[in-house]
mmCIF file of C-alpha atoms in Angstrom:
data_model
loop_
_atom_site.group_PDB
_atom_site.id
_atom_site.type_symbol
_atom_site.label_atom_id
_atom_site.label_comp_id
_atom_site.label_asym_id
_atom_site.label_seq_id
_atom_site.Cartn_x
_atom_site.Cartn_y
_atom_site.Cartn_z
ATOM 1 C CA MET A 17 0.043 0.021 0.007
ATOM 2 C CA PRO A 18 1.492 3.449 -0.954
ATOM 3 C CA GLU A 19 2.552 5.367 2.123
ATOM 4 C CA ASN A 20 0.192 8.323 1.494
ATOM 5 C CA LEU A 21 -2.784 6.050 1.046
ATOM 6 C CA TYR A 22 -1.913 4.389 4.349
ATOM 7 C CA LEU A 23 -1.616 7.888 6.042
ATOM 8 C CA TYR A 24 -5.087 8.890 4.573
ATOM 9 C CA LEU A 25 -6.714 5.738 5.958
ATOM 10 C CA SER A 26 -5.072 6.369 9.316
ATOM 11 C CA ARG A 27 -6.512 9.966 9.402
ATOM 12 C CA VAL A 28 -9.935 8.514 8.579
ATOM 13 C CA ASN A 29 -9.674 6.000 11.322
ATOM 14 C CA GLU A 30 -8.489 8.722 13.797
ATOM 15 C CA ALA A 31 -11.376 10.967 12.877
ATOM 16 C CA ALA A 32 -13.835 8.080 13.280
ATOM 17 C CA VAL A 33 -12.444 7.141 16.767
ATOM 18 C CA GLN A 34 -12.380 10.766 17.879
ATOM 19 C CA ASN A 35 -15.816 11.498 16.538
ATOM 20 C CA THR A 36 -14.533 14.402 14.470
ATOM 21 C CA LEU A 37 -15.473 13.046 10.986
ATOM 22 C CA VAL A 38 -17.922 15.404 9.381
ATOM 23 C CA LYS A 39 -18.122 13.877 5.879
ATOM 24 C CA MET A 40 -16.098 12.203 3.195
ATOM 25 C CA THR A 41 -16.352 11.953 -0.594
ATOM 26 C CA LEU A 42 -14.844 9.444 -3.113
ATOM 27 C CA SER A 43 -14.770 10.581 -6.731
ATOM 28 C CA LYS A 44 -13.075 10.297 -10.068
ATOM 29 C CA PRO A 45 -13.841 6.678 -11.012
ATOM 30 C CA VAL A 46 -10.895 4.692 -12.446
ATOM 31 C CA GLN A 47 -13.083 3.443 -15.261
ATOM 32 C CA LYS A 48 -14.765 6.505 -16.899
ATOM 33 C CA HIS A 49 -17.921 4.469 -17.777
ATOM 34 C CA ASP A 50 -18.293 3.017 -14.318
ATOM 35 C CA ASP A 51 -22.008 3.099 -13.315
ATOM 36 C CA LEU A 52 -20.912 4.122 -9.743
ATOM 37 C CA ARG A 53 -20.090 7.819 -10.062
ATOM 38 C CA ASN A 54 -19.167 8.758 -6.588
ATOM 39 C CA ILE A 55 -19.715 7.862 -2.833
ATOM 40 C CA TYR A 56 -20.684 10.253 -0.060
ATOM 41 C CA VAL A 57 -20.047 9.269 3.562
ATOM 42 C CA LYS A 58 -21.385 10.819 6.799
ATOM 43 C CA PRO A 59 -21.703 9.738 10.363
ATOM 44 C CA VAL A 60 -25.179 8.761 11.648
ATOM 45 C CA LEU A 61 -26.596 7.796 14.979
ATOM 46 C CA ILE A 62 -28.965 4.851 14.780
ATOM 47 C CA LYS A 63 -30.487 3.410 18.036
ATOM 48 C CA GLU A 64 -27.742 5.183 19.937
ATOM 49 C CA LYS A 65 -24.999 3.483 17.797
ATOM 50 C CA ARG A 66 -22.601 5.555 15.830
ATOM 51 C CA LEU A 67 -22.379 4.315 12.260
ATOM 52 C CA PHE A 68 -21.307 5.635 8.903
ATOM 53 C CA ALA A 69 -23.802 6.070 6.052
ATOM 54 C CA PHE A 70 -22.452 5.468 2.572
ATOM 55 C CA THR A 71 -24.543 6.946 -0.238
ATOM 56 C CA TYR A 72 -23.605 5.323 -3.512
ATOM 57 C CA HIS A 73 -24.451 7.577 -6.386
ATOM 58 C CA TYR A 74 -24.939 5.487 -9.571
ATOM 59 C CA GLU A 75 -25.769 6.695 -12.992
ATOM 60 C CA ARG A 76 -29.599 6.210 -12.502
ATOM 61 C CA ARG A 77 -30.135 5.565 -8.741
ATOM 62 C CA ASP A 78 -28.740 6.091 -5.298
ATOM 63 C CA GLU A 79 -28.275 3.422 -2.652
ATOM 64 C CA VAL A 80 -27.612 4.027 1.087
ATOM 65 C CA LYS A 81 -25.876 1.533 3.369
ATOM 66 C CA ASN A 82 -24.689 1.852 6.989
ATOM 67 C CA TYR A 83 -21.368 0.446 8.265
ATOM 68 C CA ASP A 84 -19.320 0.560 11.514
ATOM 69 C CA ALA A 85 -15.885 2.112 11.532
ATOM 70 C CA ALA A 86 -14.049 -1.111 10.843
ATOM 71 C CA GLN A 87 -16.279 -1.958 7.901
ATOM 72 C CA MET A 88 -15.859 1.649 6.615
ATOM 73 C CA LEU A 89 -12.078 1.220 6.554
ATOM 74 C CA ASP A 90 -12.311 -2.199 4.725
ATOM 75 C CA ILE A 91 -14.521 -0.558 2.032
ATOM 76 C CA LEU A 92 -12.091 2.355 1.652
ATOM 77 C CA GLU A 93 -9.184 -0.090 1.246
ATOM 78 C CA GLU A 94 -11.168 -1.851 -1.424
ATOM 79 C CA MET A 95 -12.242 1.407 -3.255
ATOM 80 C CA LEU A 96 -8.969 3.319 -3.123
ATOM 81 C CA PRO A 97 -7.301 3.329 -5.525
ATOM 82 C CA ASN A 98 -8.962 0.339 -7.289
ATOM 83 C CA ARG A 99 -12.281 2.075 -7.971
ATOM 84 C CA PHE A 100 -11.757 5.800 -7.188
ATOM 85 C CA LEU A 101 -8.727 8.080 -7.575
ATOM 86 C CA ASN A 102 -9.832 10.990 -5.338
ATOM 87 C CA ALA A 103 -10.978 11.054 -1.745
ATOM 88 C CA VAL A 104 -11.556 13.942 0.636
ATOM 89 C CA LEU A 105 -11.965 13.728 4.392
ATOM 90 C CA PHE A 106 -13.732 16.629 6.103
ATOM 91 C CA THR A 107 -13.224 16.796 9.855
ATOM 92 C CA VAL A 108 -14.276 19.585 12.247
ATOM 93 C CA ASP A 109 -10.945 21.270 11.840
ATOM 94 C CA GLU A 110 -9.217 20.164 8.698
ATOM 95 C CA ASP A 111 -9.589 18.800 5.135
ATOM 96 C CA VAL A 112 -7.530 15.817 4.035
ATOM 97 C CA THR A 113 -7.329 15.197 0.276
ATOM 98 C CA LEU A 114 -5.981 12.071 -1.302
ATOM 99 C CA LEU A 115 -5.120 12.231 -4.999
ATOM 100 C CA VAL A 116 -4.009 9.165 -6.940
ATOM 101 C CA SER A 117 -2.485 9.562 -10.400
ATOM 102 C CA SER A 118 -3.308 7.206 -13.270
ATOM 103 C CA LYS A 119 0.079 5.657 -12.634
ATOM 104 C CA GLY A 120 -0.714 4.929 -8.971
ATOM 105 C CA LYS A 121 1.183 7.731 -7.344
ATOM 106 C CA ALA A 122 -0.579 8.911 -4.263
ATOM 107 C CA THR A 123 -0.436 12.553 -3.018
ATOM 108 C CA LEU A 124 -1.788 13.706 0.273
ATOM 109 C CA GLN A 125 -2.820 17.313 1.057
ATOM 110 C CA THR A 126 -3.921 18.683 4.433
ATOM 111 C CA LYS A 127 -5.635 22.054 4.955
ATOM 112 C CA LYS A 128 -6.686 23.633 8.208
ATOM 113 C CA VAL A 129 -10.115 25.214 8.105
ATOM 114 C CA GLN A 130 -11.180 28.368 9.904
ATOM 115 C CA GLU A 131 -15.011 27.914 9.907
ATOM 116 C CA CYS A 132 -16.771 26.213 12.686
ATOM 117 C CA ARG A 133 -17.941 22.751 11.648
ATOM 118 C CA GLU A 134 -20.383 20.451 13.412
ATOM 119 C CA GLN A 135 -21.338 16.827 12.739
ATOM 120 C CA ASN A 136 -24.890 16.165 11.522
ATOM 121 C CA LEU A 137 -25.874 12.731 12.927
ATOM 122 C CA GLU A 138 -29.351 12.639 11.523
ATOM 123 C CA HIS A 139 -30.072 9.403 9.843
ATOM 124 C CA ASP A 140 -31.941 9.227 6.540
ATOM 125 C CA LYS A 141 -32.953 12.821 6.462
ATOM 126 C CA GLN A 142 -36.477 12.838 5.022
ATOM 127 C CA LYS A 143 -37.094 14.447 1.719
ATOM 128 C CA VAL A 144 -40.338 16.218 0.991
ATOM 129 C CA ARG A 145 -41.777 13.718 -1.547
ATOM 130 C CA LEU A 146 -44.740 14.031 -3.728
ATOM 131 C CA ILE A 147 -44.921 10.193 -3.774
ATOM 132 C CA ASN A 148 -43.719 8.078 -0.823
ATOM 133 C CA PRO A 149 -42.413 4.630 -1.905
ATOM 134 C CA ALA A 150 -42.781 3.444 1.664
ATOM 135 C CA ASN A 151 -46.594 3.372 1.294
ATOM 136 C CA PRO A 152 -47.839 -0.200 1.230
ATOM 137 C CA TRP A 153 -49.588 -0.031 -2.140
ATOM 138 C CA TRP A 154 -46.268 0.455 -3.925
ATOM 139 C CA TYR A 155 -45.062 -2.863 -2.677
ATOM 140 C CA GLN A 156 -48.434 -4.488 -3.568
ATOM 141 C CA LEU A 157 -48.209 -2.967 -7.054
ATOM 142 C CA GLY A 158 -44.686 -4.522 -7.512
ATOM 143 C CA LEU A 159 -42.601 -1.394 -7.538
ATOM 144 C CA THR A 160 -40.881 -1.662 -4.139
ATOM 145 C CA THR A 161 -39.559 -4.185 -1.588
ATOM 146 C CA ARG A 162 -41.367 -4.739 1.700
ATOM 147 C CA GLU A 163 -39.102 -2.119 3.172
ATOM 148 C CA GLY A 164 -40.235 0.506 0.758
ATOM 149 C CA LYS A 165 -37.054 0.549 -1.428
ATOM 150 C CA ILE A 166 -37.721 0.895 -5.186
ATOM 151 C CA THR A 167 -36.605 -2.280 -6.931
ATOM 152 C CA ALA A 168 -33.768 -1.924 -9.484
ATOM 153 C CA ASP A 169 -35.991 -2.845 -12.443
ATOM 154 C CA MET A 170 -38.600 -0.343 -11.530
ATOM 155 C CA GLN A 171 -36.342 2.688 -11.104
ATOM 156 C CA HIS A 172 -37.315 4.085 -14.505
ATOM 157 C CA LYS A 173 -40.930 3.477 -13.933
ATOM 158 C CA PHE A 174 -40.900 5.225 -10.615
ATOM 159 C CA LYS A 175 -39.070 8.172 -12.230
ATOM 160 C CA GLN A 176 -41.919 8.446 -14.773
ATOM 161 C CA ILE A 177 -44.554 8.195 -11.962
ATOM 162 C CA TYR A 178 -42.774 10.990 -10.038
ATOM 163 C CA LYS A 179 -42.612 13.101 -13.022
ATOM 164 C CA TYR A 180 -46.300 12.655 -13.591
ATOM 165 C CA ALA A 181 -47.011 13.646 -10.041
ATOM 166 C CA GLU A 182 -44.983 16.819 -10.440
ATOM 167 C CA ILE A 183 -46.853 17.765 -13.594
ATOM 168 C CA VAL A 184 -50.333 17.010 -12.113
ATOM 169 C CA GLU A 185 -49.534 18.958 -8.961
ATOM 170 C CA SER A 186 -48.649 22.017 -10.963
ATOM 171 C CA LEU A 187 -51.813 21.703 -12.964
ATOM 172 C CA ILE A 188 -54.301 20.958 -10.110
ATOM 173 C CA LYS A 189 -52.832 23.091 -7.256
ATOM 174 C CA PRO A 190 -53.982 26.432 -8.693
ATOM 175 C CA MET A 191 -57.425 25.157 -9.376
ATOM 176 C CA LYS A 192 -60.528 25.838 -7.104
ATOM 177 C CA PHE A 193 -62.882 23.089 -6.540
ATOM 178 C CA ASP A 194 -66.290 23.253 -4.874
ATOM 179 C CA GLY A 195 -66.272 20.196 -2.514
ATOM 180 C CA LYS A 196 -65.416 16.717 -3.808
ATOM 181 C CA VAL A 197 -63.147 16.468 -6.825
ATOM 182 C CA HIS A 198 -64.486 13.972 -9.460
ATOM 183 C CA ILE A 199 -61.697 12.356 -11.543
ATOM 184 C CA ALA A 200 -61.672 9.681 -14.213
ATOM 185 C CA ASP A 201 -58.420 8.036 -15.121
ATOM 186 C CA MET A 202 -59.225 6.418 -18.454
ATOM 187 C CA GLY A 203 -57.405 3.142 -19.338
ATOM 188 C CA ALA A 204 -55.906 3.026 -15.931
ATOM 189 C CA GLY A 205 -54.032 -0.365 -16.483
ATOM 190 C CA LYS A 206 -52.015 -1.628 -13.630
ATOM 191 C CA GLY A 207 -52.872 1.465 -11.609
ATOM 192 C CA TYR A 208 -49.425 2.965 -10.974
ATOM 193 C CA LEU A 209 -50.335 6.461 -12.119
ATOM 194 C CA THR A 210 -53.912 6.206 -10.661
ATOM 195 C CA PHE A 211 -52.475 5.428 -7.170
ATOM 196 C CA ALA A 212 -49.903 8.234 -7.674
ATOM 197 C CA LEU A 213 -52.810 10.663 -8.377
ATOM 198 C CA HIS A 214 -54.708 9.501 -5.298
ATOM 199 C CA GLU A 215 -51.616 9.778 -3.054
ATOM 200 C CA LEU A 216 -50.781 13.230 -4.373
ATOM 201 C CA LEU A 217 -54.275 14.695 -4.083
ATOM 202 C CA THR A 218 -55.140 13.257 -0.716
ATOM 203 C CA GLN A 219 -51.851 13.200 1.183
ATOM 204 C CA ARG A 220 -50.177 16.282 -0.179
ATOM 205 C CA LEU A 221 -52.977 18.563 -1.425
ATOM 206 C CA ASN A 222 -55.570 17.375 1.142
ATOM 207 C CA LEU A 223 -58.397 17.179 -1.417
ATOM 208 C CA ASP A 224 -61.588 15.286 -0.992
ATOM 209 C CA VAL A 225 -61.662 13.048 -4.165
ATOM 210 C CA ASP A 226 -63.719 10.620 -6.044
ATOM 211 C CA ILE A 227 -61.312 8.866 -8.411
ATOM 212 C CA LYS A 228 -62.474 6.191 -10.870
ATOM 213 C CA GLY A 229 -59.793 4.067 -12.581
ATOM 214 C CA VAL A 230 -61.512 2.899 -15.804
ATOM 215 C CA GLU A 231 -60.124 -0.366 -17.115
ATOM 216 C CA ILE A 232 -61.503 -2.919 -19.510
ATOM 217 C CA ARG A 233 -59.578 -5.983 -18.140
ATOM 218 C CA PRO A 234 -61.608 -7.623 -15.388
ATOM 219 C CA ASP A 235 -58.648 -9.351 -13.809
ATOM 220 C CA LEU A 236 -56.824 -5.972 -13.294
ATOM 221 C CA VAL A 237 -59.956 -4.352 -11.917
ATOM 222 C CA LEU A 238 -60.413 -7.206 -9.350
ATOM 223 C CA LYS A 239 -56.750 -7.177 -8.338
ATOM 224 C CA ILE A 240 -56.538 -3.421 -7.835
ATOM 225 C CA ASN A 241 -59.792 -3.137 -6.005
ATOM 226 C CA GLU A 242 -58.470 -5.735 -3.549
ATOM 227 C CA ILE A 243 -55.426 -3.578 -2.918
ATOM 228 C CA ILE A 244 -57.582 -0.465 -2.454
ATOM 229 C CA LYS A 245 -59.708 -2.302 -0.019
ATOM 230 C CA ALA A 246 -56.709 -3.781 1.847
ATOM 231 C CA ASP A 247 -55.220 -0.318 2.272
ATOM 232 C CA ASN A 248 -58.529 1.383 3.080
ATOM 233 C CA LEU A 249 -58.061 4.040 0.450
ATOM 234 C CA LYS A 250 -61.123 6.262 0.432
ATOM 235 C CA GLY A 251 -62.248 7.881 -2.783
ATOM 236 C CA LEU A 252 -60.516 5.442 -5.153
ATOM 237 C CA GLU A 253 -62.187 2.680 -7.115
ATOM 238 C CA PHE A 254 -61.553 0.802 -10.275
ATOM 239 C CA VAL A 255 -64.454 0.154 -12.677
ATOM 240 C CA GLU A 256 -64.618 -2.398 -15.539
ATOM 241 C CA SER A 257 -65.428 -0.526 -18.763
ATOM 242 C CA SER A 258 -64.081 0.589 -22.006
ATOM 243 C CA ILE A 259 -63.140 4.148 -22.407
ATOM 244 C CA GLU A 260 -65.798 4.648 -25.107
ATOM 245 C CA ALA A 261 -68.609 3.188 -22.950
ATOM 246 C CA TYR A 262 -67.760 5.075 -19.726
ATOM 247 C CA HIS A 263 -69.942 8.143 -19.279
ATOM 248 C CA PRO A 264 -69.522 9.899 -15.920
ATOM 249 C CA GLU A 265 -72.303 12.008 -14.605
ATOM 250 C CA LYS A 266 -69.951 14.490 -13.006
ATOM 251 C CA LEU A 267 -66.384 15.122 -13.963
ATOM 252 C CA ASP A 268 -63.846 17.720 -12.918
ATOM 253 C CA VAL A 269 -60.634 16.230 -14.132
ATOM 254 C CA LEU A 270 -60.070 13.621 -16.946
ATOM 255 C CA ILE A 271 -56.819 11.636 -17.211
ATOM 256 C CA ALA A 272 -56.016 9.457 -20.209
ATOM 257 C CA LEU A 273 -52.428 8.153 -20.376
ATOM 258 C CA TYR A 274 -51.334 5.899 -23.153
ATOM 259 C CA ALA A 275 -54.832 5.188 -24.304
ATOM 260 C CA CYS A 276 -54.233 3.528 -27.718
ATOM 261 C CA ASN A 277 -55.001 5.196 -31.041
ATOM 262 C CA THR A 278 -58.554 6.570 -31.063
ATOM 263 C CA ALA A 279 -59.186 5.602 -27.372
ATOM 264 C CA THR A 280 -57.501 8.868 -26.550
ATOM 265 C CA ASP A 281 -60.089 10.688 -28.616
ATOM 266 C CA ASP A 282 -62.926 8.699 -26.901
ATOM 267 C CA ALA A 283 -61.474 9.954 -23.612
ATOM 268 C CA ILE A 284 -61.144 13.583 -24.741
ATOM 269 C CA ALA A 285 -64.720 13.494 -26.128
ATOM 270 C CA SER A 286 -65.981 12.124 -22.772
ATOM 271 C CA GLY A 287 -64.214 14.910 -20.854
ATOM 272 C CA ILE A 288 -65.499 17.623 -23.138
ATOM 273 C CA LYS A 289 -69.127 16.336 -22.982
ATOM 274 C CA ALA A 290 -68.900 16.134 -19.135
ATOM 275 C CA GLY A 291 -67.524 19.659 -18.949
ATOM 276 C CA ALA A 292 -64.290 18.659 -17.314
ATOM 277 C CA GLU A 293 -62.290 21.608 -15.973
ATOM 278 C CA LEU A 294 -58.977 19.818 -16.802
ATOM 279 C CA ILE A 295 -58.153 17.261 -19.435
ATOM 280 C CA VAL A 296 -54.728 15.614 -19.432
ATOM 281 C CA CYS A 297 -53.699 13.002 -22.085
ATOM 282 C CA ALA A 298 -50.534 11.224 -23.107
ATOM 283 C CA PRO A 299 -51.601 9.813 -26.472
ATOM 284 C CA CYS A 300 -49.969 6.860 -28.233
ATOM 285 C CA CYS A 301 -50.405 4.610 -31.244
ATOM 286 C CA HIS A 302 -51.542 7.227 -33.779
ATOM 287 C CA LYS A 303 -52.776 4.827 -36.400
ATOM 288 C CA GLN A 304 -55.955 6.526 -37.653
ATOM 289 C CA ILE A 305 -54.412 9.643 -39.173
ATOM 290 C CA ARG A 306 -51.310 7.762 -40.513
ATOM 291 C CA GLN A 307 -53.695 5.231 -42.365
ATOM 292 C CA GLU A 308 -55.583 8.177 -43.921
ATOM 293 C CA MET A 309 -52.370 9.771 -45.010
ATOM 294 C CA GLU A 310 -51.096 6.541 -46.655
ATOM 295 C CA ARG A 311 -54.468 6.045 -48.398
ATOM 296 C CA SER A 312 -54.560 9.522 -49.846
ATOM 297 C CA GLY A 313 -51.266 9.028 -51.599
ATOM 298 C CA LYS A 314 -50.252 12.553 -50.828
ATOM 299 C CA VAL A 315 -46.644 12.621 -49.892
ATOM 300 C CA ASP A 316 -44.035 15.325 -49.787
ATOM 301 C CA ALA A 317 -40.204 15.478 -49.265
ATOM 302 C CA ILE A 318 -40.770 14.539 -45.549
ATOM 303 C CA THR A 319 -43.584 12.030 -45.571
ATOM 304 C CA ARG A 320 -42.198 9.878 -48.349
ATOM 305 C CA TYR A 321 -39.859 8.464 -45.697
ATOM 306 C CA GLY A 322 -41.679 5.866 -43.665
ATOM 307 C CA ILE A 323 -40.175 6.969 -40.255
ATOM 308 C CA PHE A 324 -40.944 10.610 -40.904
ATOM 309 C CA LEU A 325 -44.542 9.779 -42.047
ATOM 310 C CA GLU A 326 -45.075 8.099 -38.647
ATOM 311 C CA ARG A 327 -43.694 11.146 -36.802
ATOM 312 C CA GLN A 328 -45.689 13.603 -38.964
ATOM 313 C CA ALA A 329 -48.854 11.520 -38.302
ATOM 314 C CA VAL A 330 -48.249 11.839 -34.576
ATOM 315 C CA MET A 331 -47.810 15.637 -34.687
ATOM 316 C CA ILE A 332 -50.842 16.098 -36.944
ATOM 317 C CA THR A 333 -53.061 13.822 -34.831
ATOM 318 C CA ASP A 334 -52.199 15.689 -31.607
ATOM 319 C CA THR A 335 -52.265 19.134 -33.140
ATOM 320 C CA ILE A 336 -55.881 18.521 -34.408
ATOM 321 C CA ARG A 337 -56.802 17.216 -30.938
ATOM 322 C CA ALA A 338 -55.416 20.391 -29.389
ATOM 323 C CA LEU A 339 -57.323 22.523 -31.905
ATOM 324 C CA ILE A 340 -60.578 20.664 -31.226
ATOM 325 C CA LEU A 341 -60.131 21.203 -27.475
ATOM 326 C CA GLU A 342 -59.608 25.009 -28.191
ATOM 327 C CA TYR A 343 -62.769 24.882 -30.352
ATOM 328 C CA PHE A 344 -64.681 23.738 -27.242
ATOM 329 C CA GLY A 345 -63.211 26.397 -24.997
ATOM 330 C CA TYR A 346 -60.056 24.886 -23.631
ATOM 331 C CA LYS A 347 -56.696 26.503 -23.347
ATOM 332 C CA THR A 348 -54.232 23.969 -24.600
ATOM 333 C CA GLN A 349 -50.608 23.125 -23.963
ATOM 334 C CA ILE A 350 -48.365 20.302 -25.203
ATOM 335 C CA MET A 351 -45.362 19.408 -23.107
ATOM 336 C CA GLU A 352 -42.743 16.715 -22.602
ATOM 337 C CA PHE A 353 -43.976 14.072 -20.127
ATOM 338 C CA ILE A 354 -40.707 12.326 -19.498
ATOM 339 C CA GLU A 355 -37.297 12.193 -21.336
ATOM 340 C CA MET A 356 -37.239 10.257 -24.612
ATOM 341 C CA GLU A 357 -34.781 7.776 -23.210
ATOM 342 C CA HIS A 358 -37.382 6.314 -20.914
ATOM 343 C CA THR A 359 -40.252 6.109 -23.433
ATOM 344 C CA PRO A 360 -40.915 7.426 -26.900
ATOM 345 C CA LYS A 361 -44.449 8.208 -25.892
ATOM 346 C CA ASN A 362 -43.533 11.266 -24.090
ATOM 347 C CA VAL A 363 -45.991 13.959 -25.091
ATOM 348 C CA LEU A 364 -48.627 15.306 -22.739
ATOM 349 C CA LEU A 365 -51.627 17.228 -24.079
ATOM 350 C CA VAL A 366 -53.335 19.362 -21.459
ATOM 351 C CA GLY A 367 -56.543 21.287 -21.865
ATOM 352 C CA ARG A 368 -57.845 23.805 -19.281
ATOM 353 C CA LYS A 369 -61.448 24.994 -19.504
ATOM 354 C CA THR A 370 -61.656 28.843 -19.865
ATOM 355 C CA THR A 371 -64.559 31.281 -20.024
ATOM 356 C CA LYS A 372 -62.982 32.964 -23.043
ATOM 357 C CA GLU A 373 -65.052 32.628 -26.237
ATOM 358 C CA PRO A 374 -63.110 30.544 -28.741
ATOM 359 C CA LYS A 375 -62.444 31.750 -32.279
ATOM 360 C CA LYS A 376 -64.321 28.841 -33.861
ATOM 361 C CA THR A 377 -64.143 30.015 -37.483
ATOM 362 C CA GLU A 378 -60.427 30.490 -37.312
ATOM 363 C CA ILE A 379 -59.802 27.177 -35.612
ATOM 364 C CA LEU A 380 -61.984 25.351 -38.097
ATOM 365 C CA GLN A 381 -60.026 26.758 -40.932
ATOM 366 C CA GLN A 382 -56.793 25.603 -39.324
ATOM 367 C CA ILE A 383 -58.139 22.106 -39.016
ATOM 368 C CA THR A 384 -59.385 22.183 -42.626
ATOM 369 C CA ASP A 385 -55.989 23.295 -43.999
ATOM 370 C CA LEU A 386 -54.151 20.598 -42.179
ATOM 371 C CA LYS A 387 -56.430 17.869 -43.373
ATOM 372 C CA ALA A 388 -56.282 19.156 -46.946
ATOM 373 C CA ARG A 389 -52.492 19.374 -46.974
ATOM 374 C CA TYR A 390 -52.061 15.650 -45.944
ATOM 375 C CA GLY A 391 -55.063 14.116 -47.571
ATOM 376 C CA ILE A 392 -57.034 13.542 -44.420
ATOM 377 C CA GLU A 393 -60.807 13.160 -44.684
ATOM 378 C CA ARG A 394 -61.672 13.309 -41.075
ATOM 379 C CA HIS A 395 -59.994 13.103 -37.660
ATOM 380 C CA TYR A 396 -61.750 10.563 -35.369
ATOM 381 C CA LEU A 397 -62.354 13.119 -32.740
ATOM 382 C CA GLU A 398 -64.454 15.103 -35.193
ATOM 383 C CA MET A 399 -66.749 12.025 -35.482
ATOM 384 C CA LYS A 400 -67.214 11.963 -31.679
ATOM 385 C CA LEU A 401 -67.744 15.762 -31.393
ATOM 386 C CA PRO A 402 -69.197 17.076 -34.623
ATOM 387 C CA LEU A 403 -67.852 20.651 -35.323
ATOM 388 C CA GLU A 404 -70.368 23.236 -36.652
#
């Protein structure tokens, strides 16, 4: 072991024994493409026992593990310099920096500090979360362990759920509701986003809700309602129905995420007819318009390429949906739902009902021009909601 590495580990051990260790960082991975980017260490007090919390920062996740002083030194010997080339020890009165060159030469730097430092022994400092993975339904839905830790294969899914919660909170928080909020989640599937919506609105925004998860598959409806009953979740229920056949009597908010092809249009039509104040859709499978474009034989320098035809059909489909929402008095917005690396179905179409009189003639002309340009006879949503 290089002498300076030995001296660094000795200083760490001394700080641990004397209870002067404030924090420590390991950085600069030996392998540039190492999934483990860095490690952050801090002392914690758990059941009156002093331990050291290691936060492992991976490319797409964080893991926290607690060790005693001897285990900490063993891990440092393993990580330095085999995995990381830089390490900095922060104590109450000095910084000790270890720098290892690519050729294995270790340099030690010590710097006295003037500021007053104190240890923070709080364990697992709680973040303000929109969604809490420790809630039992996330385990029952298969996203977490019994201890409330997100499983490795569901990290991307939970990130998507959390992003959804952030967007929904920003949309619903400014709204004013008179009593119970009636919500329909069309094509709710396995219930991940429906449960996130219920948790957000009831536990964070303290709203009185009546949320219906609309799902056509009876096995999923049965399974999800059993989880709802087991967890005593008030104001949440799954109902067995197609999107087209579901007609709520009262509706404040309509959600339709990943409803395939024209099922998105069925959902939008249902929301408009019910007078929903907010309509939120993440459309997918834009087959209807693409098929009309192909039948028309109208191609240009862009759409003669199959992959661009597909993308153009997506944009045209959702643009006409937005225009029809505006025709019926909604202010529309199209935003990115989640990064493209997680799912290509990443567009969110939002409509907020307004009291402003829509410019119907102008909107109709825009729709007509779009359809004429690409040889489209009719958008499916026009069939559900005839335009004057």
